[in-house]
Each structure stands twice: as structure tokens, then as C-alpha cells.
Amino acid sequence: MVTVNKNYLKLQGSYLFSTVAKKVAAYQEANPETRIIRLGIGDVTQPLAPAIITSLHNAVDEMAHAETFRGYAPDLGYDFLRNAIAKNDYQDRGCRITADEIFVSDGAKSDSGNIQEIFGLDNKVAVCDPVYPVYVDTNVMAGRTGEYNHTRENFDDVIYMPCTEENGFLPELPEETPDLIYLCFPNNPSGAAITKDRLQEWVDYANKTGAVIIYDAAYEAYIREENVPHSIYECEGATECAIELRSFSKNAGFTGVRLGFTVVPKELERDGVKLHTLWARRHGTKFNGAPYIVQRAGEAVYSPEGKAQLTEQINYYMRNAKVIYEGLKNAGYSVSGGVNAPYIWLKTPDQMTSWEFFDYLLDKAHVVGTPGSGFGAHGEGFFRLTAFGTYENTVEAIERITKM
């Protein structure tokens, strides 16, 4: 008799952003003349930079000729891209990361879900609360958690690290010792950033306890303050305890193109095994490589033209973040984020729940955001807006909200 993976039955409802999309679609169907402005999902709106488009076109042309045609990509990524990543993202920042420690993929979301496969099911997981849902849900699917606790609104056998207004939305070292620690900075959803000194404390803690940090640095391109590290490998000892996830989605607009990478240092060893070897085996078995044309597009991100054009694009989104932050703050909202990240985290007014505020905002201002409770129990009473809309829509959305 066929059975199913019953761990999936522990999951609560549909994926957060699927729920948001369904609610918005229902509202739009009932109000077809209403123009809705979407500042919910973290999808970019600006077109790919010219340098990237040129590289894509050149790569497509190569595929039309036998002498330059490419079939399967190397499992771990083409050398031209891995070398560019190693130099620009790490070595130029003083990090001891080499090209053969970089694994090219189709995005950080996939990697953040898949990386848990190389660890045993008896490992204890620690996550921030609120948190990007994929970290928790994929561990639930694997069977690394207990049942969902409806009273606490989280899963048994997971160590939750509250990120609250009182602690500046930064996690504190947990009392119970975890095996796997998921950290994301600059943070999704709160937009909080961590200083190098504070991150060093986590690295020291992981090395002391033998834990492994899975560090999501998908938003590092938005960092503006000098004391905020772009990579965990800027911290001493991090190559012995941390895996870093990166994405081209937010720094280069690849949400629809799909490209990312994971760094697993060769020094990182647990249970007598190099994690680099395990991830290489998993990657080679279950992934056929990102397309050649996409990897060539990724290479263009590191060209002088690409860097200049993407700096303008990131500045565009951060101008949106400033509009949202200052507009809401001036209107009396309690807001944070938006300085080193494209996310603004606001406290819901009048003690509304986050889903009540979602409905209120959609109905009164026709603006979509993301309820904080969808990111975890400690997200209740908060709401996320993204800076990835167009500037014109962002300005209009804040005008609508402040007039409610």
C-alpha cells in the first residue's frame, strides 16, 4: 500500500504568499475597477540591466553555433562565474573563499530548503521568529520537528529565537543549544541588520558548541552602514562553522531568471565529515546546473558596467524604502528596517492583528502588504512592506495609506 510523507500534514495551510495571492485575487474579482498597488511579495519591478541583457543575447547567439553550443552545465557551476563570485563577493572583502567552495544554483530559496538534506534528522534547529517560512517548512517536511502547537503558534522541537521591538529585532543566543542555526541578515521580513561584532558573537558561539550556521545573505547588496558585514566570512572562524546562501534575485533582478549560489568552505567539518563533500554529492545528484546563458548573465553582474548599472537600480529601490519609511513615520506609524534592507517593518495600528490590517489596508487603501504573523508568532502585530515596486506606485501607495 502506498503511503505519503505525513510530515507534510503538519504544515499549516498553504504557503504564506500563496494565501496572500488568493486573497488579493478574490478582492480584485469582487472589485474589478479597483487599481491595487502591490507592496507585498519581494518581487522586483525594474528591468534587467543593459550589461546583463547584452550578455544574455551574446550567450543565446553562442547557442546557435556548433562550435560555441553548450549542453549540460558543470554540476557546481561554470568556472567563469565561480571565479567572478569568489573574487568580487569574497576575496575583495578579505574573505578566504575560493571558487571551488562555491556551488551555483537556481536561487537561494531552493538552496535554503535543500541544504537541510545533508544533516541528520536528529539535529535540533534554531530559527528567528519572525522568520522566512522556507527555513521552518522544509525542516517540517523532512521530519526534523514535532507537531504544530496551536497555542504557541509554532512547531514543537524547534528552538525559536524571538526578534522583538525590545531587542531591536535581533535574535539572542538561545538557552537551549541548537545544532543548526538559521540566520538572515539583512533580515527578511524585519529589515534589521546585524553589526560585525554581534555576528562575531554568533560565530564564536557556533564554534564553541559545534553548531552550524546557515547564513542567508540574499540582501547584502542593500547594506548602507559600514559596520554591517556583507558576508559572515568577514568574521574570524566563520569558515569553520558557517554555510552562506546568496541570490542574484534582489541584487540583479533575477527573480524570473533564477540564479544563486551556496558557499560551503572546505574547512567546515562535522561528525568527521566535510560538509563540502556532502553538498557536492547532493548537488551533483539532484541538480543539473543553472543554464549557460543565465550563468553568463550572472558573470555580467560583476563587470564594471554591470556594477555601475546595478548600483543605480539598488539605489532606486532604496529610494522607495526611504519614501515608505519616512512617509509612515511622519504619519505616526512605528516603523523599522528600510536602511540596510528593502523591507519596512511596521507595527499595526489600533491593536489590529496583522491579517486584520492586511484586509483593512486592501479595502481602504487598495494596497497589498504581508501580514507579520505569516512569518511566525512574534510577527503578530506587525506588517511588512517591500520597496520593490515602481517609484510612482510606491509614492501613491504611501499617500493612500497616510490618508486612511
CSV table of C-alpha atoms in Angstrom, one decimal:
chain,number,residue,atom,x,y,z
A,1,MET,CA,0.0,0.0,0.0
A,2,VAL,CA,1.3,3.4,-0.9
A,3,THR,CA,1.8,5.8,2.0
A,4,VAL,CA,2.6,9.5,1.9
A,5,ASN,CA,5.1,11.6,3.8
A,6,LYS,CA,2.9,12.5,6.8
A,7,ASN,CA,5.3,15.3,7.8
A,8,TYR,CA,3.6,17.4,5.1
A,9,LEU,CA,0.4,17.1,7.0
A,10,LYS,CA,1.9,19.1,9.9
A,11,LEU,CA,2.2,22.2,7.7
A,12,GLN,CA,-0.4,24.8,8.4
A,13,GLY,CA,-2.5,25.8,5.3
A,14,SER,CA,-0.8,27.0,2.2
A,15,TYR,CA,2.5,28.8,1.7
A,16,LEU,CA,2.2,32.4,3.1
A,17,PHE,CA,2.5,34.2,-0.2
A,18,SER,CA,0.0,31.8,-1.9
A,19,THR,CA,-2.5,32.8,0.7
A,20,VAL,CA,-1.8,36.5,0.1
A,21,ALA,CA,-2.2,36.0,-3.6
A,22,LYS,CA,-5.5,34.2,-3.2
A,23,LYS,CA,-7.0,36.9,-1.0
A,24,VAL,CA,-5.9,39.6,-3.4
A,25,ALA,CA,-7.3,37.8,-6.4
A,26,ALA,CA,-10.6,37.4,-4.7
A,27,TYR,CA,-10.7,41.1,-3.8
A,28,GLN,CA,-9.8,42.1,-7.3
A,29,GLU,CA,-12.5,39.8,-8.8
A,30,ALA,CA,-15.1,41.4,-6.5
A,31,ASN,CA,-13.8,44.9,-7.3
A,32,PRO,CA,-12.6,44.8,-10.9
A,33,GLU,CA,-12.4,48.6,-11.3
A,34,THR,CA,-10.0,49.0,-8.3
A,35,ARG,CA,-6.3,49.6,-9.0
A,36,ILE,CA,-4.4,47.6,-6.4
A,37,ILE,CA,-0.8,48.5,-5.6
A,38,ARG,CA,1.3,45.5,-4.5
A,39,LEU,CA,4.0,46.0,-1.9
A,40,GLY,CA,3.7,42.5,-0.5
A,41,ILE,CA,5.8,39.9,-2.3
A,42,GLY,CA,9.5,40.7,-2.6
A,43,ASP,CA,9.5,40.7,-6.4
A,44,VAL,CA,11.5,43.3,-8.4
A,45,THR,CA,9.9,45.6,-11.0
A,46,GLN,CA,12.9,47.2,-12.8
A,47,PRO,CA,14.1,45.5,-16.0
A,48,LEU,CA,17.4,43.7,-16.2
A,49,ALA,CA,20.4,46.0,-16.5
A,50,PRO,CA,21.7,46.6,-20.1
A,51,ALA,CA,25.0,44.8,-19.3
A,52,ILE,CA,23.1,41.7,-18.3
A,53,ILE,CA,20.8,41.9,-21.4
A,54,THR,CA,23.9,42.2,-23.7
A,55,SER,CA,25.5,39.1,-22.0
A,56,LEU,CA,22.2,37.1,-22.3
A,57,HIS,CA,22.0,38.0,-26.0
A,58,ASN,CA,25.6,37.0,-26.7
A,59,ALA,CA,25.1,33.7,-24.9
A,60,VAL,CA,22.0,33.0,-26.8
A,61,ASP,CA,23.8,33.6,-30.1
A,62,GLU,CA,26.6,31.2,-28.9
A,63,MET,CA,23.9,28.5,-28.6
A,64,ALA,CA,23.1,28.8,-32.3
A,65,HIS,CA,26.6,27.7,-33.4
A,66,ALA,CA,28.0,24.2,-33.1
A,67,GLU,CA,31.4,25.5,-32.0
A,68,THR,CA,30.1,27.5,-29.1
A,69,PHE,CA,27.0,25.5,-28.2
A,70,ARG,CA,26.8,24.3,-24.6
A,71,GLY,CA,24.8,21.4,-23.2
A,72,TYR,CA,24.7,20.3,-19.6
A,73,ALA,CA,26.4,22.8,-17.3
A,74,PRO,CA,29.0,21.6,-14.9
A,75,ASP,CA,27.3,20.4,-11.7
A,76,LEU,CA,28.8,23.0,-9.5
A,77,GLY,CA,28.7,25.9,-12.0
A,78,TYR,CA,31.0,27.3,-14.7
A,79,ASP,CA,34.4,28.4,-13.7
A,80,PHE,CA,33.9,31.9,-15.2
A,81,LEU,CA,31.1,32.6,-12.8
A,82,ARG,CA,32.5,30.9,-9.8
A,83,ASN,CA,35.8,32.8,-10.2
A,84,ALA,CA,33.9,36.1,-10.5
A,85,ILE,CA,31.9,35.4,-7.4
A,86,ALA,CA,34.9,34.4,-5.4
A,87,LYS,CA,36.9,37.5,-6.3
A,88,ASN,CA,34.2,40.1,-6.1
A,89,ASP,CA,32.0,38.9,-3.3
A,90,TYR,CA,34.6,37.4,-1.0
A,91,GLN,CA,38.3,37.9,-1.8
A,92,ASP,CA,37.9,41.7,-2.4
A,93,ARG,CA,36.3,41.9,1.0
A,94,GLY,CA,39.1,40.0,2.7
A,95,CYS,CA,37.3,36.7,2.9
A,96,ARG,CA,39.2,33.4,2.4
A,97,ILE,CA,36.8,31.8,0.0
A,98,THR,CA,37.9,30.1,-3.2
A,99,ALA,CA,36.0,29.3,-6.4
A,100,ASP,CA,35.8,25.6,-5.7
A,101,GLU,CA,33.9,26.3,-2.5
A,102,ILE,CA,31.1,28.0,-4.4
A,103,PHE,CA,28.1,26.0,-5.7
A,104,VAL,CA,26.0,27.7,-8.4
A,105,SER,CA,22.2,27.0,-8.2
A,106,ASP,CA,18.9,28.4,-9.4
A,107,GLY,CA,18.3,30.6,-6.4
A,108,ALA,CA,18.7,31.0,-2.6
A,109,LYS,CA,15.1,29.8,-1.9
A,110,SER,CA,15.9,26.3,-3.4
A,111,ASP,CA,19.2,26.1,-1.5
A,112,SER,CA,17.8,27.3,1.8
A,113,GLY,CA,15.3,24.5,1.5
A,114,ASN,CA,17.7,21.8,0.2
A,115,ILE,CA,20.7,22.4,2.4
A,116,GLN,CA,19.0,20.7,5.4
A,117,GLU,CA,19.2,17.4,3.4
A,118,ILE,CA,22.9,16.9,4.3
A,119,PHE,CA,22.2,16.9,8.0
A,120,GLY,CA,20.7,14.2,10.2
A,121,LEU,CA,17.1,14.2,11.3
A,122,ASP,CA,18.1,14.3,14.9
A,123,ASN,CA,19.6,17.8,14.6
A,124,LYS,CA,17.9,20.5,16.6
A,125,VAL,CA,17.1,23.6,14.5
A,126,ALA,CA,17.0,27.2,15.7
A,127,VAL,CA,15.3,29.9,13.8
A,128,CYS,CA,14.5,33.6,14.3
A,129,ASP,CA,10.8,34.4,15.0
A,130,PRO,CA,9.6,36.0,12.7
A,131,VAL,CA,11.3,34.1,10.0
A,132,TYR,CA,11.3,33.4,6.3
A,133,PRO,CA,8.9,30.4,6.1
A,134,VAL,CA,11.1,28.2,3.9
A,135,TYR,CA,13.6,27.5,6.7
A,136,VAL,CA,10.9,26.1,9.0
A,137,ASP,CA,8.7,24.4,6.5
A,138,THR,CA,11.4,22.4,4.8
A,139,ASN,CA,12.6,21.1,8.2
A,140,VAL,CA,9.0,20.1,8.9
A,141,MET,CA,8.7,18.3,5.6
A,142,ALA,CA,11.9,16.4,6.4
A,143,GLY,CA,10.6,15.3,9.8
A,144,ARG,CA,13.0,17.3,12.0
A,145,THR,CA,10.2,18.9,14.0
A,146,GLY,CA,7.3,17.9,16.2
A,147,GLU,CA,3.7,18.8,15.6
A,148,TYR,CA,2.3,22.3,15.2
A,149,ASN,CA,1.4,23.8,18.6
A,150,HIS,CA,-1.8,25.8,18.1
A,151,THR,CA,-1.4,27.5,21.5
A,152,ARG,CA,2.1,28.8,20.8
A,153,GLU,CA,1.5,29.1,17.0
A,154,ASN,CA,4.8,27.3,16.2
A,155,PHE,CA,6.3,23.8,15.9
A,156,ASP,CA,7.4,21.6,18.8
A,157,ASP,CA,11.1,20.6,18.9
A,158,VAL,CA,12.2,23.8,17.2
A,159,ILE,CA,14.2,26.5,19.0
A,160,TYR,CA,12.6,29.8,18.3
A,161,MET,CA,14.6,33.0,18.9
A,162,PRO,CA,12.2,35.9,19.4
A,163,CYS,CA,13.1,39.1,17.4
A,164,THR,CA,11.0,41.8,19.0
A,165,GLU,CA,10.8,45.5,19.3
A,166,GLU,CA,12.6,45.3,22.7
A,167,ASN,CA,15.7,43.6,21.3
A,168,GLY,CA,15.8,45.6,18.0
A,169,PHE,CA,14.5,42.6,16.1
A,170,LEU,CA,17.8,40.8,16.5
A,171,PRO,CA,18.0,37.3,18.0
A,172,GLU,CA,19.7,36.5,21.2
A,173,LEU,CA,21.9,33.4,21.9
A,174,PRO,CA,19.4,30.6,22.8
A,175,GLU,CA,19.4,29.0,26.2
A,176,GLU,CA,18.9,25.5,24.6
A,177,THR,CA,21.9,24.6,22.4
A,178,PRO,CA,20.9,24.0,18.7
A,179,ASP,CA,22.7,22.1,16.1
A,180,LEU,CA,21.6,24.1,13.0
A,181,ILE,CA,21.1,27.9,13.3
A,182,TYR,CA,19.4,29.8,10.5
A,183,LEU,CA,20.3,33.5,10.3
A,184,CYS,CA,19.3,36.0,7.7
A,185,PHE,CA,20.9,39.5,7.6
A,186,PRO,CA,19.9,42.0,6.4
A,187,ASN,CA,16.7,40.3,7.6
A,188,ASN,CA,13.6,39.2,5.8
A,189,PRO,CA,11.0,40.2,7.0
A,190,SER,CA,12.0,42.8,9.6
A,191,GLY,CA,14.7,44.6,7.6
A,192,ALA,CA,17.0,44.5,10.7
A,193,ALA,CA,20.8,44.4,10.1
A,194,ILE,CA,23.5,43.0,12.4
A,195,THR,CA,26.8,44.6,13.2
A,196,LYS,CA,30.0,42.7,12.7
A,197,ASP,CA,30.6,42.5,16.4
A,198,ARG,CA,27.2,41.0,17.0
A,199,LEU,CA,27.7,38.5,14.2
A,200,GLN,CA,31.1,37.5,15.5
A,201,GLU,CA,29.3,36.5,18.8
A,202,TRP,CA,27.2,34.0,16.8
A,203,VAL,CA,30.3,32.6,15.0
A,204,ASP,CA,32.1,32.2,18.3
A,205,TYR,CA,29.0,30.6,19.8
A,206,ALA,CA,28.7,28.1,16.9
A,207,ASN,CA,32.4,27.2,17.1
A,208,LYS,CA,32.1,26.7,20.8
A,209,THR,CA,29.0,24.5,20.7
A,210,GLY,CA,29.7,22.7,17.4
A,211,ALA,CA,26.6,24.1,15.7
A,212,VAL,CA,26.4,25.0,12.0
A,213,ILE,CA,25.1,28.5,11.0
A,214,ILE,CA,23.1,28.6,7.7
A,215,TYR,CA,23.5,32.2,6.8
A,216,ASP,CA,21.2,33.8,4.2
A,217,ALA,CA,22.8,36.9,2.8
A,218,ALA,CA,20.4,37.4,-0.1
A,219,TYR,CA,20.0,41.2,0.7
A,220,GLU,CA,23.7,42.1,1.3
A,221,ALA,CA,23.7,44.5,-1.7
A,222,TYR,CA,21.3,46.8,0.2
A,223,ILE,CA,23.7,47.4,3.1
A,224,ARG,CA,24.5,51.1,3.6
A,225,GLU,CA,26.2,51.2,7.0
A,226,GLU,CA,29.9,50.4,7.3
A,227,ASN,CA,29.7,48.3,10.4
A,228,VAL,CA,27.3,45.8,8.9
A,229,PRO,CA,29.1,42.8,7.3
A,230,HIS,CA,28.2,41.7,3.8
A,231,SER,CA,29.2,38.2,4.4
A,232,ILE,CA,29.5,36.0,7.5
A,233,TYR,CA,33.0,35.1,6.4
A,234,GLU,CA,34.1,38.6,7.4
A,235,CYS,CA,34.0,37.2,10.9
A,236,GLU,CA,37.0,35.2,12.2
A,237,GLY,CA,36.4,31.5,12.4
A,238,ALA,CA,33.3,31.5,10.2
A,239,THR,CA,34.8,29.2,7.6
A,240,GLU,CA,34.8,26.5,10.3
A,241,CYS,CA,31.1,26.8,11.2
A,242,ALA,CA,29.0,28.6,8.5
A,243,ILE,CA,27.4,27.9,5.2
A,244,GLU,CA,26.3,31.1,3.3
A,245,LEU,CA,23.5,31.4,0.8
A,246,ARG,CA,23.4,34.1,-1.9
A,247,SER,CA,20.9,35.1,-4.6
A,248,PHE,CA,21.0,37.2,-7.8
A,249,SER,CA,17.3,37.9,-7.4
A,250,LYS,CA,17.4,41.0,-5.4
A,251,ASN,CA,20.8,42.4,-6.2
A,252,ALA,CA,20.4,42.0,-10.0
A,253,GLY,CA,16.7,41.5,-10.6
A,254,PHE,CA,16.9,37.7,-11.4
A,255,THR,CA,13.7,36.8,-9.8
A,256,GLY,CA,12.4,35.5,-13.1
A,257,VAL,CA,15.8,34.4,-14.5
A,258,ARG,CA,16.8,32.3,-11.5
A,259,LEU,CA,20.4,32.2,-10.2
A,260,GLY,CA,22.0,31.9,-6.9
A,261,PHE,CA,24.8,30.1,-5.1
A,262,THR,CA,25.8,28.5,-1.8
A,263,VAL,CA,29.3,28.6,-0.2
A,264,VAL,CA,30.4,25.6,1.8
A,265,PRO,CA,34.0,26.1,3.0
A,266,LYS,CA,36.3,23.0,2.9
A,267,GLU,CA,37.3,23.7,6.5
A,268,LEU,CA,33.7,23.1,7.7
A,269,GLU,CA,33.5,19.6,9.1
A,270,ARG,CA,31.0,17.9,11.4
A,271,ASP,CA,30.7,14.3,12.6
A,272,GLY,CA,34.0,13.5,11.0
A,273,VAL,CA,32.8,14.5,7.5
A,274,LYS,CA,33.5,17.5,5.3
A,275,LEU,CA,30.1,19.2,4.6
A,276,HIS,CA,31.6,20.4,1.3
A,277,THR,CA,31.8,16.8,0.1
A,278,LEU,CA,28.2,16.1,1.1
A,279,TRP,CA,26.8,19.2,-0.6
A,280,ALA,CA,28.8,18.4,-3.7
A,281,ARG,CA,27.3,14.9,-3.8
A,282,ARG,CA,23.7,16.2,-3.2
A,283,HIS,CA,24.1,19.0,-5.7
A,284,GLY,CA,25.6,16.7,-8.4
A,285,THR,CA,22.9,14.1,-7.9
A,286,LYS,CA,19.8,16.3,-7.7
A,287,PHE,CA,20.6,19.3,-9.8
A,288,ASN,CA,21.6,19.6,-13.5
A,289,GLY,CA,23.1,23.1,-13.3
A,290,ALA,CA,21.9,26.6,-14.0
A,291,PRO,CA,21.6,27.3,-17.7
A,292,TYR,CA,24.7,28.5,-19.5
A,293,ILE,CA,23.0,31.7,-20.7
A,294,VAL,CA,21.9,32.5,-17.2
A,295,GLN,CA,25.4,32.0,-15.8
A,296,ARG,CA,26.8,34.3,-18.4
A,297,ALA,CA,24.2,36.8,-17.3
A,298,GLY,CA,25.4,36.3,-13.8
A,299,GLU,CA,29.0,36.9,-14.9
A,300,ALA,CA,27.9,40.3,-16.3
A,301,VAL,CA,26.8,41.4,-12.8
A,302,TYR,CA,30.5,41.7,-11.9
A,303,SER,CA,31.6,43.6,-15.0
A,304,PRO,CA,32.3,47.4,-14.5
A,305,GLU,CA,29.2,48.3,-16.5
A,306,GLY,CA,27.1,45.8,-14.6
A,307,LYS,CA,28.3,47.0,-11.2
A,308,ALA,CA,27.5,50.6,-12.1
A,309,GLN,CA,24.1,49.9,-13.5
A,310,LEU,CA,23.1,47.7,-10.6
A,311,THR,CA,24.2,50.3,-8.1
A,312,GLU,CA,21.7,52.7,-9.7
A,313,GLN,CA,19.0,50.0,-9.6
A,314,ILE,CA,19.6,49.3,-5.9
A,315,ASN,CA,19.6,53.0,-5.2
A,316,TYR,CA,16.2,53.2,-6.9
A,317,TYR,CA,14.7,50.6,-4.6
A,318,MET,CA,16.3,52.1,-1.5
A,319,ARG,CA,14.8,55.5,-2.5
A,320,ASN,CA,11.4,53.6,-2.4
A,321,ALA,CA,12.4,52.3,1.0
A,322,LYS,CA,13.0,55.8,2.2
A,323,VAL,CA,9.7,57.0,0.9
A,324,ILE,CA,7.9,54.2,2.7
A,325,TYR,CA,9.8,54.6,6.0
A,326,GLU,CA,9.6,58.4,6.2
A,327,GLY,CA,6.0,58.6,5.0
A,328,LEU,CA,4.8,56.1,7.5
A,329,LYS,CA,6.9,57.5,10.4
A,330,ASN,CA,5.6,61.0,9.7
A,331,ALA,CA,2.1,59.7,9.7
A,332,GLY,CA,2.6,58.3,13.2
A,333,TYR,CA,3.3,54.7,12.5
A,334,SER,CA,6.0,52.8,14.4
A,335,VAL,CA,8.5,51.6,11.7
A,336,SER,CA,11.9,50.0,11.4
A,337,GLY,CA,14.0,48.5,8.6
A,338,GLY,CA,14.5,50.2,5.3
A,339,VAL,CA,18.0,51.4,6.0
A,340,ASN,CA,20.1,48.3,5.1
A,341,ALA,CA,17.3,46.3,3.5
A,342,PRO,CA,14.4,46.8,1.0
A,343,TYR,CA,11.9,45.8,3.7
A,344,ILE,CA,10.0,48.1,6.0
A,345,TRP,CA,8.5,46.5,9.2
A,346,LEU,CA,5.7,48.4,10.8
A,347,LYS,CA,3.6,48.0,13.8
A,348,THR,CA,-0.1,47.6,13.1
A,349,PRO,CA,-2.2,50.4,14.4
A,350,ASP,CA,-5.0,50.3,16.9
A,351,GLN,CA,-4.0,46.8,18.1
A,352,MET,CA,-5.2,45.2,14.9
A,353,THR,CA,-3.9,41.7,14.1
A,354,SER,CA,-1.7,41.6,11.1
A,355,TRP,CA,-4.3,39.9,9.0
A,356,GLU,CA,-6.9,42.4,10.1
A,357,PHE,CA,-4.6,45.2,9.0
A,358,PHE,CA,-4.0,43.3,5.7
A,359,ASP,CA,-7.7,43.4,5.0
A,360,TYR,CA,-8.1,46.9,6.2
A,361,LEU,CA,-5.2,48.2,4.0
A,362,LEU,CA,-6.5,46.3,1.0
A,363,ASP,CA,-10.1,47.6,1.4
A,364,LYS,CA,-9.4,51.2,2.4
A,365,ALA,CA,-6.2,52.0,0.5
A,366,HIS,CA,-6.1,49.2,-2.1
A,367,VAL,CA,-2.5,48.4,-1.1
A,368,VAL,CA,-1.1,44.9,-0.5
A,369,GLY,CA,1.5,44.1,2.1
A,370,THR,CA,2.4,40.9,4.0
A,371,PRO,CA,1.0,40.1,7.5
A,372,GLY,CA,3.7,39.6,10.1
A,373,SER,CA,2.0,36.6,11.7
A,374,GLY,CA,2.7,34.7,8.4
A,375,PHE,CA,6.4,34.8,9.4
A,376,GLY,CA,5.9,33.5,12.9
A,377,ALA,CA,4.1,34.0,16.2
A,378,HIS,CA,6.3,37.0,17.1
A,379,GLY,CA,5.4,38.6,13.8
A,380,GLU,CA,1.9,39.1,15.0
A,381,GLY,CA,1.0,42.8,15.3
A,382,PHE,CA,3.5,43.7,12.6
A,383,PHE,CA,3.3,44.1,8.8
A,384,ARG,CA,5.9,44.0,6.0
A,385,LEU,CA,6.0,46.4,3.0
A,386,THR,CA,8.6,46.0,0.3
A,387,ALA,CA,10.5,48.6,-1.7
A,388,PHE,CA,10.4,46.7,-4.9
A,389,GLY,CA,7.6,48.5,-6.6
A,390,THR,CA,8.0,51.3,-9.0
A,391,TYR,CA,8.8,54.7,-7.5
A,392,GLU,CA,5.5,56.2,-8.7
A,393,ASN,CA,3.4,53.3,-7.3
A,394,THR,CA,5.3,53.5,-4.0
A,395,VAL,CA,4.7,57.2,-3.6
A,396,GLU,CA,1.0,56.7,-4.4
A,397,ALA,CA,0.7,53.8,-2.0
A,398,ILE,CA,2.1,55.8,0.9
A,399,GLU,CA,-0.2,58.7,0.1
A,400,ARG,CA,-3.2,56.3,0.2
A,401,ILE,CA,-2.1,54.8,3.5
A,402,THR,CA,-1.4,58.0,5.2
A,403,LYS,CA,-4.9,59.3,4.2
A,404,MET,CA,-6.8,56.4,5.7
